[in-house]
CSV table of C-alpha atoms and ligand atoms in Angstrom, one decimal:
chain,number,residue,atom,x,y,z
A,9,MET,CA,132.9,101.3,90.0
A,10,SER,CA,133.9,97.7,89.4
A,11,GLU,CA,132.2,96.7,92.7
A,12,GLU,CA,128.9,98.4,91.8
A,13,LEU,CA,125.8,96.4,91.0
A,14,ILE,CA,124.7,97.0,87.4
A,15,LEU,CA,121.3,95.5,86.3
A,16,HIS,CA,120.5,95.2,82.6
A,17,HIS,CA,116.7,95.0,82.4
A,18,TYR,CA,113.6,96.6,81.0
A,19,ASP,CA,110.4,97.8,82.6
A,20,LEU,CA,107.9,95.2,81.3
A,21,SER,CA,110.0,92.2,82.3
A,22,PRO,CA,108.6,90.3,85.3
A,23,PHE,CA,111.9,88.6,86.0
A,24,SER,CA,113.5,92.0,86.1
A,25,GLU,CA,110.8,93.1,88.5
A,26,LYS,CA,111.9,90.2,90.8
A,27,ILE,CA,115.4,91.6,90.9
A,28,ARG,CA,114.4,95.2,91.3
A,29,LEU,CA,112.4,94.1,94.3
A,30,ALA,CA,115.4,92.2,95.6
A,31,MET,CA,117.3,95.5,95.5
A,32,GLY,CA,114.4,97.0,97.6
A,33,LEU,CA,114.3,94.1,100.1
A,34,LYS,CA,118.1,94.4,100.6
A,35,LYS,CA,117.9,98.3,100.5
A,36,LEU,CA,120.7,98.4,97.9
A,37,ASN,CA,122.2,101.1,95.7
A,38,TRP,CA,122.5,99.9,92.1
A,39,HIS,CA,122.9,101.1,88.5
A,40,SER,CA,120.2,100.6,85.9
A,41,VAL,CA,120.9,99.9,82.3
A,42,ILE,CA,117.6,99.8,80.3
A,43,ILE,CA,118.0,97.3,77.4
A,44,ASN,CA,115.7,96.6,74.4
A,45,SER,CA,112.9,94.1,75.0
A,46,MET,CA,114.4,91.9,72.2
A,47,PRO,CA,117.8,91.4,70.6
A,48,PRO,CA,120.0,92.7,69.1
A,49,ARG,CA,121.7,94.2,72.1
A,50,PRO,CA,125.1,94.8,70.7
A,51,LEU,CA,126.8,96.1,73.8
A,52,LEU,CA,125.4,93.4,76.1
A,53,GLU,CA,125.9,90.3,73.9
A,54,PRO,CA,129.8,90.4,74.0
A,55,LEU,CA,129.5,90.5,77.8
A,56,THR,CA,127.1,87.5,78.1
A,57,GLY,CA,128.6,85.4,75.3
A,58,GLY,CA,125.2,85.4,73.7
A,59,TYR,CA,122.9,84.5,76.7
A,60,ARG,CA,119.8,86.4,75.7
A,61,ARG,CA,117.5,86.3,78.6
A,62,THR,CA,116.6,89.3,80.8
A,63,PRO,CA,117.7,90.4,83.4
A,64,VAL,CA,121.5,90.0,83.9
A,65,LEU,CA,123.6,91.4,86.7
A,66,GLN,CA,127.0,92.9,86.0
A,67,VAL,CA,129.7,93.5,88.6
A,68,GLY,CA,132.8,94.8,86.8
A,69,ALA,CA,133.8,92.0,84.4
A,70,ASP,CA,131.5,89.4,86.0
A,71,ILE,CA,128.1,88.7,84.6
A,72,TYR,CA,125.4,86.8,86.5
A,73,CYS,CA,122.7,85.1,84.4
A,74,ASP,CA,119.3,83.9,85.5
A,75,THR,CA,117.4,85.4,88.5
A,76,HIS,CA,117.9,82.3,90.6
A,77,LEU,CA,121.7,82.8,90.6
A,78,ILE,CA,121.4,86.6,90.7
A,79,LEU,CA,119.6,86.4,94.0
A,80,ARG,CA,122.2,84.1,95.5
A,81,ALA,CA,125.0,86.4,94.2
A,82,LEU,CA,123.3,89.4,95.8
A,83,ASP,CA,123.4,87.7,99.2
A,84,ARG,CA,127.0,86.9,98.8
A,85,LEU,CA,128.1,90.3,97.4
A,86,ARG,CA,126.1,92.3,99.9
A,87,PRO,CA,126.2,90.2,103.1
A,88,ASP,CA,125.5,93.2,105.4
A,89,SER,CA,122.0,93.7,104.0
A,90,PRO,CA,118.9,91.6,104.8
A,91,ALA,CA,119.3,88.0,103.4
A,92,LEU,CA,117.1,86.9,100.5
A,93,PHE,CA,117.3,83.2,101.5
A,94,ALA,CA,115.6,82.4,104.8
A,95,ASN,CA,116.6,78.8,104.8
A,96,SER,CA,117.2,75.8,102.4
A,97,THR,CA,113.6,75.6,101.4
A,98,THR,CA,113.5,79.2,99.9
A,99,GLN,CA,115.3,78.3,96.6
A,100,PRO,CA,113.2,75.2,95.6
A,101,LEU,CA,110.1,77.2,96.4
A,102,CYS,CA,111.2,79.9,94.0
A,103,TRP,CA,111.8,77.3,91.3
A,104,TRP,CA,108.3,75.9,91.8
A,105,TRP,CA,106.7,79.3,91.4
A,106,ASP,CA,108.6,80.4,88.3
A,107,LYS,CA,108.1,77.1,86.5
A,108,ALA,CA,104.4,77.0,87.3
A,109,THR,CA,103.3,80.6,86.7
A,110,PHE,CA,105.4,82.5,84.1
A,111,VAL,CA,104.1,81.0,80.9
A,112,PRO,CA,100.4,81.2,81.9
A,113,ALA,CA,100.8,84.7,83.2
A,114,VAL,CA,102.2,85.8,79.9
A,115,GLY,CA,99.4,84.0,78.1
A,116,ILE,CA,96.8,85.9,80.1
A,117,TRP,CA,98.4,89.2,79.2
A,118,ALA,CA,98.6,88.3,75.5
A,119,SER,CA,94.9,87.4,75.5
A,120,PHE,CA,94.3,91.1,76.1
A,121,TYR,CA,97.2,92.8,74.3
A,122,GLY,CA,98.5,90.3,71.7
A,123,ASP,CA,96.9,92.3,68.9
A,124,LYS,CA,98.8,95.5,70.0
A,125,LEU,CA,102.2,93.8,69.9
A,126,PRO,CA,104.5,94.4,66.9
A,127,ASP,CA,104.9,91.4,64.6
A,128,GLU,CA,108.7,91.3,65.2
A,129,PHE,CA,108.1,91.0,68.9
A,130,ILE,CA,105.7,88.1,68.4
A,131,ASP,CA,108.1,86.4,66.0
A,132,ASP,CA,111.0,86.9,68.5
A,133,ARG,CA,109.1,85.3,71.3
A,134,LYS,CA,108.1,82.3,69.1
A,135,GLN,CA,111.8,81.7,68.6
A,136,PHE,CA,112.5,82.3,72.3
A,137,ALA,CA,110.1,79.6,73.5
A,138,ALA,CA,107.7,77.4,71.7
A,139,ALA,CA,105.2,77.8,74.6
A,140,LEU,CA,105.2,81.6,74.1
A,141,ASP,CA,102.7,82.1,71.3
A,142,LEU,CA,101.7,85.7,72.0
A,143,SER,CA,98.8,86.0,69.5
A,144,LYS,CA,95.6,87.3,71.0
A,145,GLU,CA,93.4,84.7,69.3
A,146,THR,CA,95.4,81.7,70.6
A,147,ASN,CA,95.5,83.1,74.1
A,148,GLU,CA,91.8,84.0,74.1
A,149,ILE,CA,91.1,80.3,73.4
A,150,ASN,CA,93.7,79.3,76.1
A,151,MET,CA,92.3,81.7,78.7
A,152,PRO,CA,90.4,79.1,80.8
A,153,LEU,CA,93.5,76.8,80.7
A,154,ASN,CA,95.8,79.6,81.8
A,155,ILE,CA,93.5,80.7,84.5
A,156,GLN,CA,93.3,77.1,85.8
A,157,ARG,CA,97.1,76.8,85.7
A,158,ILE,CA,97.6,79.9,87.7
A,159,ASN,CA,94.7,79.4,90.1
A,160,THR,CA,95.9,76.0,91.4
A,161,HIS,CA,99.2,77.5,92.5
A,162,LEU,CA,97.6,80.7,93.8
A,163,ALA,CA,95.4,78.5,96.0
A,164,CYS,CA,98.6,77.1,97.6
A,165,LEU,CA,99.9,80.6,98.2
A,166,ILE,CA,96.6,81.6,99.8
A,167,ASP,CA,96.7,78.5,102.0
A,168,ILE,CA,100.2,79.5,103.1
A,169,LEU,CA,99.0,83.0,104.0
A,170,ALA,CA,95.8,81.8,105.7
A,171,ASP,CA,97.4,81.8,109.2
A,172,GLY,CA,97.8,85.6,108.9
A,173,ARG,CA,101.5,85.6,108.5
A,174,SER,CA,103.0,88.8,106.8
A,175,PHE,CA,105.4,87.0,104.5
A,176,ILE,CA,105.7,83.4,103.1
A,177,GLN,CA,108.6,82.6,105.4
A,178,GLU,CA,109.6,84.3,108.7
A,179,GLU,CA,111.0,87.4,107.1
A,180,PRO,CA,110.5,88.9,103.6
A,181,SER,CA,112.5,86.6,101.3
A,182,ALA,CA,113.2,85.5,97.7
A,183,ILE,CA,110.0,83.5,97.6
A,184,ASP,CA,107.9,86.6,98.3
A,185,ILE,CA,109.4,88.6,95.5
A,186,THR,CA,109.3,85.5,93.2
A,187,ALA,CA,105.6,84.8,93.9
A,188,TYR,CA,104.9,88.5,93.5
A,189,HIS,CA,106.6,89.1,90.1
A,190,THR,CA,104.4,87.0,87.9
A,191,LEU,CA,101.3,88.3,89.7
A,192,TRP,CA,102.6,91.8,89.3
A,193,PHE,CA,103.0,91.2,85.6
A,194,ILE,CA,99.3,90.3,85.3
A,195,LYS,CA,98.0,93.1,87.6
A,196,HIS,CA,100.4,95.8,86.4
A,197,ASN,CA,99.9,95.2,82.7
A,198,CYS,CA,96.3,93.9,82.4
A,199,LYS,CA,95.0,96.4,85.0
A,200,ASP,CA,91.4,95.6,85.8
A,201,LYS,CA,90.9,93.5,82.7
A,202,ALA,CA,92.0,90.4,84.7
A,203,GLN,CA,89.7,91.2,87.6
A,204,ASN,CA,86.9,88.7,86.6
A,205,PHE,CA,89.4,85.9,85.9
A,206,LEU,CA,91.6,86.2,89.1
A,207,PRO,CA,89.4,88.0,91.6
A,208,GLU,CA,91.6,87.0,94.6
A,209,LEU,CA,94.3,89.3,93.2
A,210,TYR,CA,92.0,92.3,93.4
A,211,LYS,CA,89.6,91.9,96.3
A,212,PRO,CA,90.6,93.0,99.8
A,213,GLY,CA,92.0,90.0,101.8
A,214,LEU,CA,95.1,88.2,102.9
A,215,LEU,CA,96.5,87.8,99.4
A,216,LEU,CA,96.1,91.4,98.4
A,217,SER,CA,97.5,92.6,101.8
A,218,TRP,CA,100.6,90.4,101.2
A,219,PHE,CA,100.9,91.7,97.6
A,220,GLU,CA,100.9,95.3,98.9
A,221,ARG,CA,103.5,94.5,101.6
A,222,VAL,CA,105.8,93.0,98.9
A,223,ALA,CA,105.3,96.0,96.6
A,224,ALA,CA,106.2,98.3,99.5
A,225,LEU,CA,109.7,96.7,99.6
A,226,GLY,CA,110.4,99.0,96.7
A,227,HIS,CA,113.3,98.9,94.3
A,228,GLY,CA,116.2,100.3,96.4
A,229,THR,CA,118.1,103.3,95.0
A,230,SER,CA,119.1,103.3,91.4
A,231,GLU,CA,121.1,105.6,89.1
A,232,THR,CA,120.9,105.3,85.3
A,233,LEU,CA,123.9,104.1,83.3
A,234,THR,CA,124.2,103.9,79.5
A,235,ALA,CA,125.0,100.6,77.8
A,236,GLU,CA,128.2,102.2,76.7
A,237,GLN,CA,129.2,103.1,80.2
A,238,ALA,CA,128.4,99.5,81.4
A,239,PHE,CA,130.5,98.1,78.6
A,240,ASP,CA,133.5,100.3,79.4
A,241,ILE,CA,133.3,99.2,83.1
A,242,ALA,CA,133.5,95.6,82.0
A,243,LYS,CA,136.3,96.4,79.6
A,244,GLN,CA,138.4,98.2,82.2
A,245,ALA,CA,137.9,95.5,84.9
A,246,GLU,CA,139.3,92.0,85.3
A,247,PRO,CA,136.9,89.3,86.5
A,248,ALA,CA,137.0,88.5,90.2
A,249,GLU,CA,138.6,85.3,91.4
A,250,PRO,CA,135.6,83.0,92.1
A,251,ASN,CA,137.2,81.6,95.3
A,252,TYR,CA,133.9,81.4,97.1
A,253,ILE,CA,133.2,78.3,95.0
A,254,LYS,CA,134.7,75.0,96.3
A,255,THR,CA,135.1,73.4,92.9
A,256,ASN,CA,133.9,69.9,92.6
A,257,LEU,CA,134.3,68.1,89.3
A,258,ASN,CA,131.8,65.3,89.9
A,259,ASN,CA,130.6,65.5,86.3
A,260,GLY,CA,134.1,64.7,85.0
A,261,TRP,CA,134.7,68.2,83.6
A,262,ILE,CA,138.3,69.6,83.8
A,263,ILE,CA,139.2,73.1,84.8
A,264,GLY,CA,140.4,74.9,81.6
A,265,GLU,CA,138.3,72.8,79.2
A,266,LYS,CA,135.8,74.4,76.8
A,267,LEU,CA,132.2,73.9,77.8
A,268,ARG,CA,128.8,75.0,76.4
A,269,VAL,CA,126.0,76.2,78.7
A,270,THR,CA,122.5,76.4,77.3
A,271,PRO,CA,119.2,77.3,79.1
A,272,ASP,CA,117.1,74.1,79.1
A,273,ASP,CA,113.7,75.8,78.5
A,274,SER,CA,113.5,79.3,76.8
A,275,GLY,CA,116.0,81.4,75.0
A,276,ARG,CA,118.2,78.4,74.2
A,277,VAL,CA,121.2,80.3,72.9
A,278,PRO,CA,124.4,78.4,73.9
A,279,VAL,CA,127.3,80.2,75.5
A,280,GLU,CA,130.7,78.7,75.0
A,281,GLY,CA,133.7,79.4,77.3
A,282,THR,CA,136.5,78.0,79.4
A,283,LEU,CA,135.6,76.3,82.7
A,284,ILE,CA,136.9,78.4,85.6
A,285,ALA,CA,134.9,77.0,88.6
A,286,VAL,CA,131.9,74.8,89.3
A,287,ASP,CA,130.0,73.4,92.2
A,288,ASN,CA,126.5,71.8,92.3
A,289,HIS,CA,124.8,75.3,92.2
A,290,GLU,CA,126.9,77.4,89.9
A,291,ILE,CA,129.2,77.2,86.9
A,292,VAL,CA,131.6,79.9,85.8
A,293,LEU,CA,132.9,80.2,82.2
A,294,ARG,CA,135.6,82.6,81.0
A,295,LEU,CA,135.0,84.5,77.8
A,296,SER,CA,137.8,86.4,76.0
A,297,ASP,CA,136.1,89.0,73.8
A,298,THR,CA,138.3,91.0,71.4
A,299,LYS,CA,136.6,94.2,72.5
A,300,ALA,CA,135.4,93.6,76.1
A,301,GLY,CA,138.4,91.6,77.2
A,302,ASN,CA,138.2,88.9,79.8
A,303,ILE,CA,134.7,88.2,81.3
A,304,ASN,CA,133.5,85.6,83.7
A,305,VAL,CA,129.9,84.5,83.0
A,306,HIS,CA,128.1,82.8,85.9
A,307,PHE,CA,125.2,80.4,85.4
A,308,PRO,CA,123.1,78.3,87.8
A,309,GLN,CA,123.3,74.6,87.0
A,310,ALA,CA,119.6,74.2,87.6
A,311,GLY,CA,117.7,74.9,84.4
A,312,PHE,CA,120.8,74.8,82.2
A,313,ASP,CA,122.4,72.1,80.1
A,314,VAL,CA,126.1,71.8,80.4
A,315,THR,CA,127.9,69.9,77.6
A,316,ARG,CA,131.4,69.6,76.2
A,317,VAL,CA,132.1,71.7,73.0
B,23,GSH,N1,114.9,81.6,84.3
B,23,GSH,C1,115.1,82.9,83.8
B,23,GSH,C2,114.0,83.4,83.0
B,23,GSH,C3,114.2,84.8,82.4
B,23,GSH,C4,113.2,85.2,81.3
B,23,GSH,O1,112.5,84.4,80.7
B,23,GSH,N2,113.2,86.5,81.1
B,23,GSH,C5,112.3,87.0,80.0
B,23,GSH,C6,111.9,88.4,80.3
B,23,GSH,S1,110.9,88.5,81.7
B,23,GSH,C7,113.2,87.1,78.7
B,23,GSH,O2,114.4,86.8,78.8
B,23,GSH,N3,112.6,87.4,77.6
B,23,GSH,C8,113.3,87.5,76.4
B,23,GSH,C9,114.3,88.7,76.3
B,23,GSH,O3,114.2,89.6,77.2
B,23,GSH,O4,115.1,88.7,75.4
B,23,GSH,C10,115.5,83.8,85.0
B,23,GSH,O5,115.1,83.4,86.1
B,23,GSH,O6,116.2,84.8,84.8
């Protein structure tokens, strides 16, 4: 069981949908732990050291944070399945899309449903990110701005697809599921309400055909696991040796020293641990939790601030 892929996620989360689709693209078997849409998550927090964003991937006593790193980890852990990264341009393209479209997509959704959200959820997201004000009134006012923000990037996507290609790169890849997930969030949750604002997403054409092809990748095959079961798996396992990382200490850090890793945009809860391995892409901290035991928490360096404790 310690080799199995365990995804901690919830249905509404677009970043979780990105990883569910990665499981489909790679035709993987995985275990699904449904978590609350906001903290507290008492059985997950000891494993992540406090990192609060969704989703996270667990493999035994190793925790992978942030979808950009989770996708890279899936290619490394399941090398016999179709690759998510077509070439060296795939990852920066994914970064572009997430940065450009997530916040406006959530704003569009909140303009329709902000008044249906519980106050605790709205308050939680205000703390999560200053840009995520989910009130209906604010987002109704911001609708033209959010539509403009999405449309300019959607136009680039439509330009890429204009030559009739099936996927953004040669084969379905991480950039397809990344471009899909924020658009899915709008279409899936706003249904036809967003039709007049983003007609390209609804009317037959190259974009919609691509959207349907990406949806058809599916979610692979999953089995449900409880949070308790996932916690016990972590407790009984020891973290894997991260010997796939050729450590470089260009930043002057020392293996064994205490570092703090904090997302640089949203959900800025710092995680403190002992440096185990680091290269320009990934940093691994060791946590020693009194209940869960030894855990290695993996972060990408892009999008995270790393400082000494
Ligand atoms: N850069 C992160 C962003 C993740 C993110 O913002 N996830 C949202 C859900 S889609 C989140 O964490 N919301 C707050 C929460 O679930 O506690 C990633 O790629 O994983």
